[in-house]
Short mmCIF file of C-alpha atoms and ligand atoms in Angstrom, two decimals:
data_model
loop_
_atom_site.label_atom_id
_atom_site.label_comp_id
_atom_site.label_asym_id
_atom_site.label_seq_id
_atom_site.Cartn_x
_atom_site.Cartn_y
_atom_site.Cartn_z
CA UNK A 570 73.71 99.16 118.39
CA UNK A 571 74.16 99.98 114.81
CA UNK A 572 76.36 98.13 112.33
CA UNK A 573 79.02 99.19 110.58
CA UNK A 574 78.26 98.54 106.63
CA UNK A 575 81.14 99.17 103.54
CA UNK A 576 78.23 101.66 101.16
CA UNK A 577 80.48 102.95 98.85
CA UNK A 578 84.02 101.49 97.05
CA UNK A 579 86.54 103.11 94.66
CA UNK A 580 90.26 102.83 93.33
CA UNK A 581 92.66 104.33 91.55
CA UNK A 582 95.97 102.96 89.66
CA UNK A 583 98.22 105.44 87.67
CA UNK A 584 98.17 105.11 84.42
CA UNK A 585 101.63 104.05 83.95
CA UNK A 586 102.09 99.72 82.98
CA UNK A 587 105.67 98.45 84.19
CA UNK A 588 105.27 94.47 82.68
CA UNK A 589 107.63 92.25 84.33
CA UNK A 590 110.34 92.51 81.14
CA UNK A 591 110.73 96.37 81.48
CA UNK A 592 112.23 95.40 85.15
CA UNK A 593 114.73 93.85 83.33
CA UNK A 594 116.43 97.66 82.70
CA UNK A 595 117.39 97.17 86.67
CA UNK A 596 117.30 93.77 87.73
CA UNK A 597 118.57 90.69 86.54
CA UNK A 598 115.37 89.04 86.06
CA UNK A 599 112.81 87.67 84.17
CA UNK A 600 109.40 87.61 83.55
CA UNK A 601 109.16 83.52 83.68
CA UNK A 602 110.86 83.96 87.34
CA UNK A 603 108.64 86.81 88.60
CA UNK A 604 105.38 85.09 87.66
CA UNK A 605 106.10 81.18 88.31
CA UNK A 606 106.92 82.38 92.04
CA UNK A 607 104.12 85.17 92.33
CA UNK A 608 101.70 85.16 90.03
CA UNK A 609 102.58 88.82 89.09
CA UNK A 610 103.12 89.87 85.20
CA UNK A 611 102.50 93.48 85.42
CA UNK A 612 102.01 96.92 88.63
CA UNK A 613 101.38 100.37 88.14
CA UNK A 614 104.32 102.94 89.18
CA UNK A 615 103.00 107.06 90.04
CA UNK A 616 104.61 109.75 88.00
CA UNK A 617 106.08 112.90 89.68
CA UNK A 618 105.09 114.23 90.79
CA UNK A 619 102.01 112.04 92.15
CA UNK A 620 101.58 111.33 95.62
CA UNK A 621 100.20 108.62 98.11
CA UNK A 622 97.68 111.44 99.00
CA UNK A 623 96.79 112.30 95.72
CA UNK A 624 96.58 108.24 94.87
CA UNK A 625 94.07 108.66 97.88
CA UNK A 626 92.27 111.28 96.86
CA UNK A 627 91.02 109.89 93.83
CA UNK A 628 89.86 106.60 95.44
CA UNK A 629 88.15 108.45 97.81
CA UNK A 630 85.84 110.26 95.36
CA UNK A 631 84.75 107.75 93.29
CA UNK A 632 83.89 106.07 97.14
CA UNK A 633 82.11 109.12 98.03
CA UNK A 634 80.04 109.19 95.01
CA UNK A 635 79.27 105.01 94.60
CA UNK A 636 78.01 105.44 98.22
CA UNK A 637 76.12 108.78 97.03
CA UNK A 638 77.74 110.70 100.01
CA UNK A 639 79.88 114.42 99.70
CA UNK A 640 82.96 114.58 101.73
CA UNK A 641 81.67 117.00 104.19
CA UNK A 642 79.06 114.01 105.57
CA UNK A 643 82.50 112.46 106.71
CA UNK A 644 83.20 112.01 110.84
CA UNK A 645 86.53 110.46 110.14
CA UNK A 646 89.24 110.25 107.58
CA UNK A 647 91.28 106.86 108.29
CA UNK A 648 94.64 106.92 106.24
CA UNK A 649 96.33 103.73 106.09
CA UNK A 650 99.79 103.39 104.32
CA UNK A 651 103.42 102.43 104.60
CA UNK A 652 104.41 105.07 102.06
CA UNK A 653 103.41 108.43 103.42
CA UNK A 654 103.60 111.49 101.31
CA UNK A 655 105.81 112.83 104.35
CA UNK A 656 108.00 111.84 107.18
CA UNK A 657 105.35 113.85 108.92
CA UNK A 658 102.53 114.64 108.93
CA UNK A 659 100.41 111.81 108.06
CA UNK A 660 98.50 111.42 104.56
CA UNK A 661 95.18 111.43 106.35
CA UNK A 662 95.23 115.38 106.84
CA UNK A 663 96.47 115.73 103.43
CA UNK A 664 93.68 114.04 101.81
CA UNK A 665 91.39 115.78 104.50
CA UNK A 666 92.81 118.77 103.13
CA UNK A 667 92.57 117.81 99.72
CA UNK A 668 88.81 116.73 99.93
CA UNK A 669 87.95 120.74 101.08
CA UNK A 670 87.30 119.59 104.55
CA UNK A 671 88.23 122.08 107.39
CA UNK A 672 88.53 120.23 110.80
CA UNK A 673 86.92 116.73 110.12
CA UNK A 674 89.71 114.55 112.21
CA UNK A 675 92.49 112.21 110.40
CA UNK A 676 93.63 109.44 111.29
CA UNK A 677 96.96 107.35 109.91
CA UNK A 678 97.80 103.99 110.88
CA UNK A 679 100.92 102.19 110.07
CA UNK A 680 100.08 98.18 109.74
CA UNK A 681 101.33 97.58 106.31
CA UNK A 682 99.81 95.04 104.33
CA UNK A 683 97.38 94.57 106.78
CA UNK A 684 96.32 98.18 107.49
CA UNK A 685 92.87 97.93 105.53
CA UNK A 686 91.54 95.33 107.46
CA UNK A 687 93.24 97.18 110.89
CA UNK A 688 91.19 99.93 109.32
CA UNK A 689 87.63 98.47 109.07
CA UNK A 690 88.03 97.45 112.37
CA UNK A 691 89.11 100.40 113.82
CA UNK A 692 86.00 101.68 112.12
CA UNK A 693 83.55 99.26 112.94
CA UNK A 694 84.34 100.04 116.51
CA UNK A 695 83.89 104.15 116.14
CA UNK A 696 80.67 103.26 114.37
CA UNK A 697 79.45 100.66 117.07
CA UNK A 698 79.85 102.97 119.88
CA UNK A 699 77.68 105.64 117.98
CA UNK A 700 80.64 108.03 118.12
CA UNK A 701 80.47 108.58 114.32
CA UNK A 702 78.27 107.16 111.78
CA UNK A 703 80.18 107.95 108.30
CA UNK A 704 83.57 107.10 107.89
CA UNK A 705 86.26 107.37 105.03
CA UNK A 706 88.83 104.65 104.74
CA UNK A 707 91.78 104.57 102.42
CA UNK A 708 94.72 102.36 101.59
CA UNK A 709 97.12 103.99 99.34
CA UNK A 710 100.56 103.12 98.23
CA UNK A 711 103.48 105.01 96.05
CA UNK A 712 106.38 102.19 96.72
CA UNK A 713 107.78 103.14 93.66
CA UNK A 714 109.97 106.05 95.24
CA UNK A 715 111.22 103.26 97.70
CA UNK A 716 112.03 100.76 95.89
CA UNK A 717 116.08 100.02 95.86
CA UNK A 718 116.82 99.78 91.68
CA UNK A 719 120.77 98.65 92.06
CA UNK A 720 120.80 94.89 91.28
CA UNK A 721 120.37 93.83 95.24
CA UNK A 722 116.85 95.09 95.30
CA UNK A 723 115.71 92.62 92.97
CA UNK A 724 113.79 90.40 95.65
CA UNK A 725 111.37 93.13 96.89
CA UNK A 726 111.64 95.79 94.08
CA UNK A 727 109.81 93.12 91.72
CA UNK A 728 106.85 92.29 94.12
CA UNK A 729 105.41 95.97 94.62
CA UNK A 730 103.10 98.46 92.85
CA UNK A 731 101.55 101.89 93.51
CA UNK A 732 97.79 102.01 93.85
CA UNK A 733 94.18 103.03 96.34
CA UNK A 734 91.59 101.64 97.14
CA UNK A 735 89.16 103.78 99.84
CA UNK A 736 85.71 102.60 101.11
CA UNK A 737 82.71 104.53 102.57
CA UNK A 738 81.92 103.12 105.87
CA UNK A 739 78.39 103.78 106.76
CA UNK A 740 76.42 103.37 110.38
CA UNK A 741 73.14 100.76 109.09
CA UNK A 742 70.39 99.72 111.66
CA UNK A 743 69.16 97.41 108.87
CA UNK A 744 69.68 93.73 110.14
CA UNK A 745 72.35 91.36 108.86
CA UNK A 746 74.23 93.29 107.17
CA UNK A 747 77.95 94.63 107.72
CA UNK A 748 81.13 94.10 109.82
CA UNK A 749 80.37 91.06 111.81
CA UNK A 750 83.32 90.48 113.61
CA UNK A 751 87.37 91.45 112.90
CA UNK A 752 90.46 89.51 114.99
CA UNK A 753 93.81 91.88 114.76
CA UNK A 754 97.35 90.48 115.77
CA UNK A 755 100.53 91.47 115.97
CA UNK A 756 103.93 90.00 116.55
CA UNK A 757 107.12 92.49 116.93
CA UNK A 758 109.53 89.78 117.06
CA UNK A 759 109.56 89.82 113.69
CA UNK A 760 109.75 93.21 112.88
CA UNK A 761 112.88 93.16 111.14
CA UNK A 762 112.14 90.62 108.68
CA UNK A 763 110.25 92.70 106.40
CA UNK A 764 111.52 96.59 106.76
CA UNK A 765 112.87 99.28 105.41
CA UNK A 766 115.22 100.83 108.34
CA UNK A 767 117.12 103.46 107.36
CA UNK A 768 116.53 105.92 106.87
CA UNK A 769 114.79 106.30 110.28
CA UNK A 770 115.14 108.62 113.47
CA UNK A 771 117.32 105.67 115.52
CA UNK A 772 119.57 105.65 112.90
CA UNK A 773 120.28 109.28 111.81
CA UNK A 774 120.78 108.69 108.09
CA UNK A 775 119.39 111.23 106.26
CA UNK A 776 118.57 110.61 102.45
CA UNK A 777 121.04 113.02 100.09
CA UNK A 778 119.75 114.67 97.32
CA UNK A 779 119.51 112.56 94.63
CA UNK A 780 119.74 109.47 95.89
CA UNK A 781 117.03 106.66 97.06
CA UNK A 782 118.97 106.17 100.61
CA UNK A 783 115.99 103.22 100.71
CA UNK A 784 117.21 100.05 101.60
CA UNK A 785 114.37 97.50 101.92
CA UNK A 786 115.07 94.04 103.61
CA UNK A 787 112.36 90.71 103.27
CA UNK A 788 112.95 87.59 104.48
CA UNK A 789 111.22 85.98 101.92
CA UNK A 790 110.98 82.29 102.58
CA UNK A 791 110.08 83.07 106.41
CA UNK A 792 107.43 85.56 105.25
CA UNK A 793 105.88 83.52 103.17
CA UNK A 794 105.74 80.78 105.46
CA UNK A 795 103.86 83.18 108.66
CA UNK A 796 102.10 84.55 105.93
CA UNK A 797 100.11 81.15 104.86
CA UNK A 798 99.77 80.27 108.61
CA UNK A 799 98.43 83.26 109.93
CA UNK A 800 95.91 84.07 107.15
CA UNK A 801 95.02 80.91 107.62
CA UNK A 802 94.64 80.67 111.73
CA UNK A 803 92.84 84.33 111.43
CA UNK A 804 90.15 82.53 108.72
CA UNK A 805 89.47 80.33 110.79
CA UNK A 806 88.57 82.37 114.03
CA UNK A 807 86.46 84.66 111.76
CA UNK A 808 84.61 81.24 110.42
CA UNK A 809 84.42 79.41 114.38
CA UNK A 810 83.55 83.08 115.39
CA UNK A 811 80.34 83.07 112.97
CA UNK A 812 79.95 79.33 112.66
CA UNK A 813 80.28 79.65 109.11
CA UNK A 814 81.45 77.11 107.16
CA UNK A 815 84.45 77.76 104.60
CA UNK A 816 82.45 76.26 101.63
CA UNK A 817 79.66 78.52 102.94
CA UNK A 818 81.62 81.98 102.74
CA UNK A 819 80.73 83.65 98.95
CA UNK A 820 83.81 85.31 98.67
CA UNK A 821 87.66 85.72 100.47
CA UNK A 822 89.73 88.23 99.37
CA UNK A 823 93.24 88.17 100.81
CA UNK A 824 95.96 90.49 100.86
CA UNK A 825 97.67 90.50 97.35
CA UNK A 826 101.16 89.83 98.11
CA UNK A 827 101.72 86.40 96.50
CA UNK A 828 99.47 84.31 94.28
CA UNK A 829 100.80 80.78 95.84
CA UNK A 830 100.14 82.44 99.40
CA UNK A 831 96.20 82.57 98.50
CA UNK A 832 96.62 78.99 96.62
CA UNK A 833 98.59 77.38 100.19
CA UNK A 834 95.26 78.88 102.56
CA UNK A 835 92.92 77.77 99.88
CA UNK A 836 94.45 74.23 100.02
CA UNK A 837 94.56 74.52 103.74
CA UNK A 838 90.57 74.69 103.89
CA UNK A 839 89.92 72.31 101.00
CA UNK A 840 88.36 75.15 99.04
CA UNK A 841 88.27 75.86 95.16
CA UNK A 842 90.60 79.28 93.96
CA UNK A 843 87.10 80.59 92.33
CA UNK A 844 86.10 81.72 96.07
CA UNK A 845 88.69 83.81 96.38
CA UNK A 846 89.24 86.91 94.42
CA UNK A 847 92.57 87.66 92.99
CA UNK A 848 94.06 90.18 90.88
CA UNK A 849 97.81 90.14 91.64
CA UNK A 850 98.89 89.55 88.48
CA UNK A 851 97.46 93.10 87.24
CA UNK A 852 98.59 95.00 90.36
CA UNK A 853 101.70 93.37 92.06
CA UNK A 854 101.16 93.97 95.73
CA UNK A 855 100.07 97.47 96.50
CA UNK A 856 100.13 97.09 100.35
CA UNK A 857 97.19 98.41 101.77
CA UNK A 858 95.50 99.20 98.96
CA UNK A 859 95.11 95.96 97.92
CA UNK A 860 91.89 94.68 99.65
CA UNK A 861 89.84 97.92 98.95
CA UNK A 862 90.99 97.43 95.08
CA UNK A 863 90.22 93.70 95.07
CA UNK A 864 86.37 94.75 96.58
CA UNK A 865 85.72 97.89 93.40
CA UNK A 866 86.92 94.82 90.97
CA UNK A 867 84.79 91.93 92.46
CA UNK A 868 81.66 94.32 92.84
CA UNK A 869 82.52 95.53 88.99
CA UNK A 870 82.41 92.09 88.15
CA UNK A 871 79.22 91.25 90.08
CA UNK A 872 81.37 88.63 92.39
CA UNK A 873 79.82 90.59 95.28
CA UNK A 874 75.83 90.72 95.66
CA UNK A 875 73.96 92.26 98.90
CA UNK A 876 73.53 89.41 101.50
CA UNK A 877 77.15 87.57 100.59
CA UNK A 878 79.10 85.91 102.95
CA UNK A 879 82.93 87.86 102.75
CA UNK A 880 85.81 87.27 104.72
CA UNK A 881 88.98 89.50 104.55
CA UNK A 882 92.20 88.68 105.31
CA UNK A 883 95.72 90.29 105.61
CA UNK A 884 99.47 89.92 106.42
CA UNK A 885 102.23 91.91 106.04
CA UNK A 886 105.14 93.77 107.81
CA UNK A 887 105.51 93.76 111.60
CA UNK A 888 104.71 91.13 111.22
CA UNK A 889 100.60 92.13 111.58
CA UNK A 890 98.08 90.15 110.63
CA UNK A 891 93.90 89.69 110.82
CA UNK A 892 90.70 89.12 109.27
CA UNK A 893 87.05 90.37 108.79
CA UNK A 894 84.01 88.83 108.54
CA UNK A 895 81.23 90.76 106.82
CA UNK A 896 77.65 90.71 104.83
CA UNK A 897 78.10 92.27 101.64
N1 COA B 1362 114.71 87.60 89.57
C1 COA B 1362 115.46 86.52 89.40
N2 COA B 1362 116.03 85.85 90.43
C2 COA B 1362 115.82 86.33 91.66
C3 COA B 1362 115.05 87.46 91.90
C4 COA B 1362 114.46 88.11 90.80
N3 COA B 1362 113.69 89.21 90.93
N4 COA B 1362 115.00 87.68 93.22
C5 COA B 1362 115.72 86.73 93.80
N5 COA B 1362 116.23 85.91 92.86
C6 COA B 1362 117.07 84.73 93.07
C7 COA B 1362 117.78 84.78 94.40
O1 COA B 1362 118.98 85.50 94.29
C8 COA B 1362 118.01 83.31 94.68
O2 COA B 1362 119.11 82.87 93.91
P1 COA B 1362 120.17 81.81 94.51
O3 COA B 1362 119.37 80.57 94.78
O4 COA B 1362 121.15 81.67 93.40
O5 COA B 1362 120.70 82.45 95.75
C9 COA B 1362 116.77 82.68 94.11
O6 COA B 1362 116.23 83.59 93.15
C10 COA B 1362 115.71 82.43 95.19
O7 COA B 1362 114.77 81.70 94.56
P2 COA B 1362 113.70 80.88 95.37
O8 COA B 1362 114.31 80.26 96.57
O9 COA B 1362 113.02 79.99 94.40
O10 COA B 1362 112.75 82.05 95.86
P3 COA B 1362 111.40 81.86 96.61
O11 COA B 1362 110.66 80.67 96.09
O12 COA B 1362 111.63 81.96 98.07
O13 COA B 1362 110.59 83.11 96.11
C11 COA B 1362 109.77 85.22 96.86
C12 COA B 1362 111.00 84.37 96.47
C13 COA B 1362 110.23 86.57 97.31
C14 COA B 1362 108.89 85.34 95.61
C15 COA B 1362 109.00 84.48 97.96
O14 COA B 1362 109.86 84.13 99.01
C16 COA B 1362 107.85 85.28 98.50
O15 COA B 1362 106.90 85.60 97.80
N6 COA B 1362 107.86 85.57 99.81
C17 COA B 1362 106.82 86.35 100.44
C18 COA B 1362 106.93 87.75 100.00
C19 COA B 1362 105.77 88.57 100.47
O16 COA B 1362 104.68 88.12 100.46
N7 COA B 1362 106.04 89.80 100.86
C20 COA B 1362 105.07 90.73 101.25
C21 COA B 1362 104.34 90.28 102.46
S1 COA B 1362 103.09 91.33 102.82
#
């Protein structure tokens, strides 16, 4: 049965720097209450008349060409964002579009913060069967169209950025390395706590022209509490799962949504904040972009090596959660 191995890794931020000050033209804010409770101090925001696809796109190229692969190799586009370029269709057959392709299947999934590591998964599985043996994953975010800029939004409209992140995923038969194992959860009873509802089709509100119509809704405190106890209970059965012990993993990289989320989980296991890669403070959280972008920067900084111990792990809206365990 062949593995499922991550060969190729790229991102892509627009160029556009919004530090934590310049929020102050919306919000009462400040940057001293942003970072002391995040960790954040600056995020990327698209231009029009950029897109999540087009945020995609360029990930997925600079993927394609670190794992020395041309888009038509591809089996299967996965497309994993909360910000879709439309209501429908999905991004997936945009990008597929975009990359020249003419029937290679895409496929959008809608887990949030958590969709990259809902993604490997998914892939690892198409791969293990023997189904397909090249895969395209992307994470890709434009949250700046949704975020609610009257003085209410302040909560959630400071946390968020725009950004991709897209991996090759490649069938190996070479020993030890890859996906080892993934754990994916899910918990609907808390679905409202981190939203956006309306507009949506049970609703009926339609956006007018020229206005945001967005209203986005976080229970903060009670996210942030599932959020260290989940990450946390998913590390774990990824460590049990390959009798690995935590001081033995090379590197974590969580989902960026909060820096004193990753500090809680690394106090939970005892372990040092240099095993776990962060760059939050750059990005804000870009959703599901934000493990693929955390892998191109840890690899650019040669904090990933061939044979490392990695563990992934997300949480985010749903509330959905899980966790990967893989050999670099
Ligand atoms: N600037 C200044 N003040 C703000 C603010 C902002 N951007 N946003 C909220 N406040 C105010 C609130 O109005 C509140 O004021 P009040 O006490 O007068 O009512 C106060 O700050 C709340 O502060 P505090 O209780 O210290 O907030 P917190 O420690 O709970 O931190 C979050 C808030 C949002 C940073 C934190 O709850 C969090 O990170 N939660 C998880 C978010 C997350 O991870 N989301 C994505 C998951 S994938």
């Amino acid at each position: 049965m062949p593995a499922a191995r991550i060969s190729g890794v790229g991102m892509y931020v627009p160029p556009k720097v919004v530090r934590n000050d310049d929020l102050r033209a919306f919000y009462d804010t400040s940057d001293e209450w942003i970072y002391t409770r995040s960790g954040i101090k600056e995020r990327r925001w698209a231009e029009e008349p950029a897109s999540t696809a087009e945020l995609g796109y360029y990930a997925a190229q600079e993927a394609l060409q670190a794992a020395g692969k041309k888009a038509v190799d591809l089996d299967l586009i996965i497309f994993a964002t909360l910000s879709p370029d439309l209501y429908f269709p999905g991004s997936g057959v945009l990008l597929q579009q975009k990359l020249g392709l003419e029937t290679t299947p895409a496929l959008d999934i809608r887990q949030q913060c958590s969709g990259f590591v809902y993604g490997l998964s998914i892939a690892d599985q198409f791969i293990r069967t023997g189904m397909y043996r090249t895969i395209l994953l992307v994470g890709a975010e434009v949250q700046s169209t949704w975020i609610d800029y009257a003085p209410e939004g302040r909560t959630v409209g400071v946390l968020f950025g725009d950004g991709a992140g897209a991996v090759v995923i490649e069938a190996t038969e070479a020993l030890g390395r890859g996906i080892r194992s993934s754990h994916l959860y899910s918990q609907g009873a808390y679905a409202m706590e981190l939203c956006i509802a309306e507009p949506s089709s049970a609703t009926r509100r339609h956006i007018l022209p020229g206005s945001y119509g967005m209203r986005p809704y976080m229970n903060g405190k009670e996210v942030f509490r599932h959020a260290v106890q989940r990450m946390g209970e998913a590390i774990q059965v990824a460590l049990s799962t390959q009798n690995w012990h935590p001081n033995e993993v090379d590197l974590y990289v969580l989902h960026q949504a909060n820096i004193r989320i990753v500090q809680a989980v690394a106090e939970f296991f005892g372990l040092p904040m240099d095993k776990f890669f962060n760059n939050i403070h750059k990005y804000g959280n870009t959703t599901a972009a934000s493990i693929p972008i955390c892998l191109y920067e840890a690899q650019a900084e040669g904090r990933l090596k061939a044979g490392d111990k990695v563990i992934l792990a997300a949480f985010g809206s749903g509330f959905t959660w899980g966790s990967v365990a893989l050999i670099w």
